[in-house]
Each structure stands twice: as structure tokens, then as C-alpha cells.
XYZ file of C-alpha atoms in Angstrom:
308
model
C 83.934 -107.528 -196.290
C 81.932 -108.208 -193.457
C 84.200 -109.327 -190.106
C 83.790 -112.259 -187.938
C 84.403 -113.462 -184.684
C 84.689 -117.402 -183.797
C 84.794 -118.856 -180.302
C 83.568 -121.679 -178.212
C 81.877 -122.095 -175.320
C 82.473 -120.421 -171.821
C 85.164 -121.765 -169.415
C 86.938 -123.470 -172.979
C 88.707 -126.633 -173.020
C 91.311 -127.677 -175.723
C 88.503 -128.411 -178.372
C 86.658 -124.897 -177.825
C 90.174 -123.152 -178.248
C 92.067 -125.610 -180.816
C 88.435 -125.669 -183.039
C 88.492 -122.052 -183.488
C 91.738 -121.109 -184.560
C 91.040 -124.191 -186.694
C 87.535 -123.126 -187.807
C 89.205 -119.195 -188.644
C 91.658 -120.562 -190.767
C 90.063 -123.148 -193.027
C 87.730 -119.546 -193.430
C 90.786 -117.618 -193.998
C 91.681 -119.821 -196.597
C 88.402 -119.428 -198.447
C 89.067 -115.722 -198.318
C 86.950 -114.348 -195.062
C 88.113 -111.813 -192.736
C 87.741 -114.012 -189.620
C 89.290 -113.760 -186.514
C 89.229 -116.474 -183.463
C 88.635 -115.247 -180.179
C 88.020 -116.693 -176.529
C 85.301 -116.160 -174.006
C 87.626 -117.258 -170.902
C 91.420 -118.361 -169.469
C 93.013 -120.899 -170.810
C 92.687 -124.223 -168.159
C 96.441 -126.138 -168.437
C 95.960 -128.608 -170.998
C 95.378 -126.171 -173.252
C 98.408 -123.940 -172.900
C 100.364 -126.555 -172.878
C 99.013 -127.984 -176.408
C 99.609 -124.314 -177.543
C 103.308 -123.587 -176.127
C 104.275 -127.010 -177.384
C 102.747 -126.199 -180.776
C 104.180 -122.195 -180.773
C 100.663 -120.862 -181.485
C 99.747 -117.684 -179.825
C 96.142 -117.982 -177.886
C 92.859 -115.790 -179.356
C 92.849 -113.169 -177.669
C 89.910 -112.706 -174.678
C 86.547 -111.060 -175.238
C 83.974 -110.151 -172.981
C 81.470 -108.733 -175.208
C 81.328 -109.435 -179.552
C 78.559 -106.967 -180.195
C 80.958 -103.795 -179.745
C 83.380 -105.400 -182.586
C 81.135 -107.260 -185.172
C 77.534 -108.067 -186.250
C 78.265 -111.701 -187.298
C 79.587 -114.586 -185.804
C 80.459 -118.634 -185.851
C 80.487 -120.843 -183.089
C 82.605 -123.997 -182.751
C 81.922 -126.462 -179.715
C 78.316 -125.108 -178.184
C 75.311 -123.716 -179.429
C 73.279 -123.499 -176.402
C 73.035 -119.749 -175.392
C 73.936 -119.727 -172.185
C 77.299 -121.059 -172.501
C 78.319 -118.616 -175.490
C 78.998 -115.291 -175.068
C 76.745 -112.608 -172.701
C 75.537 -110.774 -175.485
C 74.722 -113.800 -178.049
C 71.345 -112.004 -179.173
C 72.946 -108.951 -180.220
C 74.143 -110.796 -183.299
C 73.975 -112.814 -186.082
C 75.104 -116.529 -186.025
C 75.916 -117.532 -189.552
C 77.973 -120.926 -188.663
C 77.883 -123.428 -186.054
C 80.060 -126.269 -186.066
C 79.337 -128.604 -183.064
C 79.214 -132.098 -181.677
C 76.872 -131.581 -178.798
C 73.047 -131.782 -177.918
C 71.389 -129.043 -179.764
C 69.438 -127.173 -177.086
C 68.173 -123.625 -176.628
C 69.387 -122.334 -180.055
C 67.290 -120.316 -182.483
C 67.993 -117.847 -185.322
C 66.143 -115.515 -187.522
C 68.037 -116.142 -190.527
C 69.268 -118.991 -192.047
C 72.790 -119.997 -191.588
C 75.309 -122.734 -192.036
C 74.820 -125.897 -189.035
C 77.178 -128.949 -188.872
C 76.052 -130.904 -185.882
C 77.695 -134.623 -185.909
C 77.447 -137.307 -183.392
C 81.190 -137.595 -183.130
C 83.772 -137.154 -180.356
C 85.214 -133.919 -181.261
C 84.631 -130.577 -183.326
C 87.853 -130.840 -185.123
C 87.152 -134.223 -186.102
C 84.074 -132.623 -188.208
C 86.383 -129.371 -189.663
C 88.717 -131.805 -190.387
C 86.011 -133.153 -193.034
C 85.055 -129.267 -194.118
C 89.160 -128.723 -194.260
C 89.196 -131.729 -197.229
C 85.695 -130.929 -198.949
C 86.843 -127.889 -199.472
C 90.283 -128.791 -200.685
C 92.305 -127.029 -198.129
C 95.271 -128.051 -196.747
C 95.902 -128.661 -193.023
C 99.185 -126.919 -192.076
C 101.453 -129.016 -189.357
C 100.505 -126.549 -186.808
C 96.829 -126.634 -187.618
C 97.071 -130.375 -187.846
C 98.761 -130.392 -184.215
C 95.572 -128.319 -182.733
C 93.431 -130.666 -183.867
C 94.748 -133.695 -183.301
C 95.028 -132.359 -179.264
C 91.361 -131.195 -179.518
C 90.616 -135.066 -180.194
C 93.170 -136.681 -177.864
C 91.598 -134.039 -174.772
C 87.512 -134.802 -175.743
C 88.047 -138.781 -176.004
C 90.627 -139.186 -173.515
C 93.148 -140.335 -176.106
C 90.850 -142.895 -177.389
C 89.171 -144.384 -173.789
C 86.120 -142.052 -173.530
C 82.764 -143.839 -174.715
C 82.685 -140.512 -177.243
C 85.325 -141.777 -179.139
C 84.097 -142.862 -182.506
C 86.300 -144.587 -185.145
C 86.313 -141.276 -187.559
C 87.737 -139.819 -184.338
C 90.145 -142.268 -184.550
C 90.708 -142.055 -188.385
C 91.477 -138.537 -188.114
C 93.745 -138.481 -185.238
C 95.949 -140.744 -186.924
C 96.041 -138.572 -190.182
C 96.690 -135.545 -188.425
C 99.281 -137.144 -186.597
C 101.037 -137.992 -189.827
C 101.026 -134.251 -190.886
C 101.683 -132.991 -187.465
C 104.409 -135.637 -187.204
C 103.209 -136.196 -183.794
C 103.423 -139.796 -182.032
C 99.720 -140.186 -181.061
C 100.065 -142.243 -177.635
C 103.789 -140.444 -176.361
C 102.376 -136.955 -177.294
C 98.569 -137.623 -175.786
C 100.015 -138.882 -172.361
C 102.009 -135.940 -171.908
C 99.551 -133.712 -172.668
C 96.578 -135.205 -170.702
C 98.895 -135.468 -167.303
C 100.175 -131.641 -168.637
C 96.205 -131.008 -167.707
C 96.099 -133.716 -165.223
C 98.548 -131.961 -162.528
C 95.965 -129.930 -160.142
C 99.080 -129.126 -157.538
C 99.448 -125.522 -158.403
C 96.129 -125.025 -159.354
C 93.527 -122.540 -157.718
C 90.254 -123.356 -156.561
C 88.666 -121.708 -159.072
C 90.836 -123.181 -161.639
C 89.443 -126.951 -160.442
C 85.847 -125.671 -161.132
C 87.576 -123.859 -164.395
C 85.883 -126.563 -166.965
C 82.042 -125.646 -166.034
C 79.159 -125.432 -168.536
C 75.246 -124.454 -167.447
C 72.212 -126.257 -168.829
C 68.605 -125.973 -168.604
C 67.079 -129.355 -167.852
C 63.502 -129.192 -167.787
C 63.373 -125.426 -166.060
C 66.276 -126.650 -163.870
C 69.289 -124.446 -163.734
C 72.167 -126.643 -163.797
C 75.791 -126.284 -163.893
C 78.103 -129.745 -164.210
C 82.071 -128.883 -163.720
C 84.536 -131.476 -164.423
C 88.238 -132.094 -163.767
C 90.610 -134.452 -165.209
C 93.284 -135.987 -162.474
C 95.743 -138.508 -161.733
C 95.002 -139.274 -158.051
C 91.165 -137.942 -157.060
C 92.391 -137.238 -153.789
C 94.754 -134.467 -155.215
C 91.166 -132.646 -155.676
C 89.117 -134.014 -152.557
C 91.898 -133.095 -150.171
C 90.668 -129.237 -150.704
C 86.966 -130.803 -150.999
C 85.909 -127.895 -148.119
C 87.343 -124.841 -150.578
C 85.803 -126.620 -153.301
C 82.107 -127.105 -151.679
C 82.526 -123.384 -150.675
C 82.846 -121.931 -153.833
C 80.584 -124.502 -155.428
C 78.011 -122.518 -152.625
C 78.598 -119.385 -153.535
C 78.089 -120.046 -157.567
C 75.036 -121.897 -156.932
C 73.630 -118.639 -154.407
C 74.958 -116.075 -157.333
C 73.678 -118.139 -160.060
C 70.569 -119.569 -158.637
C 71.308 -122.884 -159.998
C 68.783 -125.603 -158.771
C 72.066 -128.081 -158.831
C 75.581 -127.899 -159.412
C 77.802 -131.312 -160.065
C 81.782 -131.549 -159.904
C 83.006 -134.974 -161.788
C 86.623 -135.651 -160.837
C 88.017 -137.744 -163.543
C 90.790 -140.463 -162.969
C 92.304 -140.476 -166.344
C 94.076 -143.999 -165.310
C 91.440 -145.974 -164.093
C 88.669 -144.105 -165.849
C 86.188 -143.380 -163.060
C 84.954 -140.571 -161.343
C 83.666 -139.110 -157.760
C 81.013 -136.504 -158.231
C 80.247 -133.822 -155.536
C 76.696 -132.755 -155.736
C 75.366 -129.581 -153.888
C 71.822 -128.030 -154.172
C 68.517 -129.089 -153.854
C 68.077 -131.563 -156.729
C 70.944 -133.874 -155.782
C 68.309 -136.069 -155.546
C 67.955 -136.345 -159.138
C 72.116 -137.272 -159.435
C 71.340 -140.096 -156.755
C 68.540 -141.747 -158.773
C 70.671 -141.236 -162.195
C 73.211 -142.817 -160.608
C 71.432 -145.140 -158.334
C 74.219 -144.096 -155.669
C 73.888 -141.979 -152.572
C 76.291 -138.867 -151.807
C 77.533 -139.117 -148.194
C 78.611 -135.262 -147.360
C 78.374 -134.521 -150.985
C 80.384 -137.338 -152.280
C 79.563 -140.524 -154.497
C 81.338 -143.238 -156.548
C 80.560 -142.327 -160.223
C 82.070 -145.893 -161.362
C 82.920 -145.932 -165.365
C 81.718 -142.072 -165.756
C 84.231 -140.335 -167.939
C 81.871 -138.171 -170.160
C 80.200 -135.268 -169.479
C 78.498 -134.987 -172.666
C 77.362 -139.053 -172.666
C 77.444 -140.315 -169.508
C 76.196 -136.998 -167.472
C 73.918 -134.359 -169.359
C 71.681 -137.174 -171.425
C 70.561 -138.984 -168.242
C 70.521 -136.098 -165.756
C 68.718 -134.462 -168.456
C 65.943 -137.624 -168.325
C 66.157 -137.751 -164.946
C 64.867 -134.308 -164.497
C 61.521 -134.546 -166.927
C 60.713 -137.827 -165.228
């Protein structure tokens, strides 16, 4: 029997992480010789949705190639997020609830893409058409994956099977949805002993319209926990965009109480994030009023923006 790596995208969230262990055991189940794995460090929701839960985290991988000739991929299909040496082998499953961009394959394989808030709201679907059981652990993951990627409910994401399946995973992970997801999100929420680099931990690249682009984005309690290091942050925000050569790079700090966001913009198409916006950055920095979504509220119209 063939083996098989699954992972999510770069820089993973609670979704990437939570969606493959997920993913590798509804395929255990079936029989497969699967293993989840990880393509960076853990940011501080997650590991605190996996102490609280007792799982151990995949393990970290630079490379897949050296290991296995197959793989899956939960949370991302775009190539530049997923591992460095994606073309070196075969994808035979995506499961995914994002734009499907730059993503191509020789073969024929399995795709679920679904216009919902969160990959494990999807497995949870390919858990009960396949007539596997969710475990209370495995129910646990995925009911944080879904509290994380629509802000327990409040991100425009959210859809009501979101919402369905939180509440039945919270039954078998006998879980209080609203105690348990306010906990968690401030457990991810609390920058204060947090590196720089761990602020700008939640990045993913894009290609808009030949346009390098990377969008980073933090989730706070007080924005001014982040923008009172703003001149660390714009440094290192420099250097990625110089080692990179990204045409723009955008940080969206994320009040998870009043739902709003500040974005600093660096590079020379913040020009493009100003007329998205219709706001103007003032040493960087703009109001991004009722922005909570990266994958709704930022790539789709910076991604128009650009091919205007």
C-alpha cells in the first residue's frame, strides 16, 4: 500500500492543522496508510485547541518528495502556499473551501471544493457519507477548526451548515460551543509574548493578475497590542517583501470584539488596497471598518482590483 502525506497550507492556522489529522483519519478508517503532517509552527490558537484536546501535533516537514509519491491537501490548493516541492508529486485529494487558483494535475484525482466557512465543515459531510464515526477528540478538532475560520459564528464566511455542524460536533465533543470558542479565540488573541515574526505567523502569497502578493493577518483583543511594535512589524514586513519580491504585502489586525480591522500596507501597489478600500494609509496605516475575512472581504476584491 501506497503511503500518503496530508497537510495544509504554509504558515497553518487551526483549520489547516485540525483538517488534516481529521482528513488522515476518516482515511485511516477506510483502510489507507495516511499520515498528517505540517508545513510550519503551530501559531497559539492552535496549540491551545490541541493541549486542551490531548492530541499530539503532525509532525513538521520541509520537503514530501523524499518520503512519498502521493499526497492530499486540506485547506489550499494554490501552489505556492503548499509545500516547496508540490510538483514532485502526485495530488490525489484536495479538500478545500477556498478560491481555486493556480492548481493543475496530470491525473485525475478526488476535488471537494465547497463555498462554506471551513474544511472540516465539508469532511464532516465525507466522515457521514461514508459511515464513519467521529471520535470525541476528532469531533473537538473540528468543531475548533470552525469556531477559528468564522470567528465563532461573526465572520461573513459563516454559513448555516457551518453552524449545523458545529453544534453536532459539539454534542459529541461535549463541548459548550460559546464558553469553549471564547477561550480559545482570546487563547489566540493574546499577542503579549508573541514575536514579531509570530504576528506576521498567519501569511499566505497569491498571484493577482502577475502581482506577487502576500496578505498576513492577526486576530487581537486591543489593535494597539500589535501597532505599538508597528516599527518591528513594518521592518520585517520590508525585508519579506525585498526577499520575496512581492509587488505588495498587507497585515489585517483583527479586533475579534468589535469586528474591524487596521491594515498596514507596504510596497508599491498599496495603491490598489486604497482604491479597494476607498481609504488612504497615513504611514502605512488605514481603518479597514467591518473587514474580518481574509478569504471574503480581502483576496476577492484586491484580486478585482488588480485586473482593473
Amino acid at each position: 500500500m501506497t503511503k500518503t502525506l496530508v497537510f495544509g497550507h504554509k504558515n497553518p492556522d487551526t483549520d489547516t492543522i485540525c483538517s488534516a489529522i481529521s482528513y488522515a483519519e476518516l482515511k485511516k478508517a477506510q483502510g489507507a496508510d495516511i499520515e498528517a503532517v505540517r508545513l510550519g509552527e503551530l501559531n497559539s490558537e492552535t496549540a491551545f485547541v490541541l493541549d486542551y484536546f490531548q492530541v499530539t501535533a503532525p509532525r513538521l516537514v520541509q520537503t514530501v518528495a523524499n518520503e512519498v509519491s502521493e499526497v492530499a491537501l486540506v485547506d489550499h490548493n494554490e501552489r505556492q502556499q503548499s509545500v516547496d516541492d508540490i510538483n514532485d508529486v502526485t495530488v490525489t485529494a484536495v479538500v478545500d473551501h477556498h478560491r481555486i487558483a493556480n492548481f493543475e494535475t496530470s491525473d485525475p484525482l478526488y476535488y471537494r471544493a465547497e463555498p462554506v466557512g471551513c474544511t472540516t465543515t465539508i469532511l464532516l459531510k465525507m466522515f457521514r457519507e461514508n459511515e464513519v464515526e467521529v471520535s470525541k477528540t476528532v469531533a473537538g478538532l473540528m468543531l475548533s477548526a470552525i469556531i477559528s475560520d468564522t470567528l465563532l459564528f461573526q465572520s461573513p464566511t459563516c454559513t448555516e451548515e457551518d453552524k449545523v455542524a458545529a453544534e453536532k460536533l459539539a454534542l459529541i465533543a461535549e463541548v459548550d460551543i460559546q464558553a469553549y470558542g471564547m477561550e480559545m479565540l482570546k487563547a489566540g488573541a493574546d499577542v503579549s509574548k508573541k514575536t514579531v515574526a509570530e504576528l506576521l505567523l498567519d501569511a499566505k502569497e497569491f498571484n493577482m493578475n502577475g502581482n506577487k502578493v502576500e496578505i498576513a493577518q492577526i486576530n487581537v483583543v486591543d489593535v494597539n497590542d500589535v501597532l505599538s511594535r508597528r516599527a518591528e512589524v513594518e521592518a520585517l514586513i520590508t525585508n519579506t517583501i525585498v526577499e520575496k519580491g512581492l509587488d505588495l504585502y498587507l497585515f489585517v489586525i483583527t479586533n475579534i470584539l468589535t469586528n474591524d480591522s487596521v491594515g498596514i500596507s507596504i510596497g508599491s501597489k498599496t495603491a490598489v488596497v486604497e482604491e479597494a478600500y476607498g481609504v488612504k494609509f497615513v504611514e502605512n496605516q488605514a481603518p479597514l471598518k467591518g473587514v474580518v475575512s481574509r478569504k471574503k472581504q480581502v483576496v476577492p476584491i484586491l484580486t478585482d482590483t488588480f485586473a482593473k
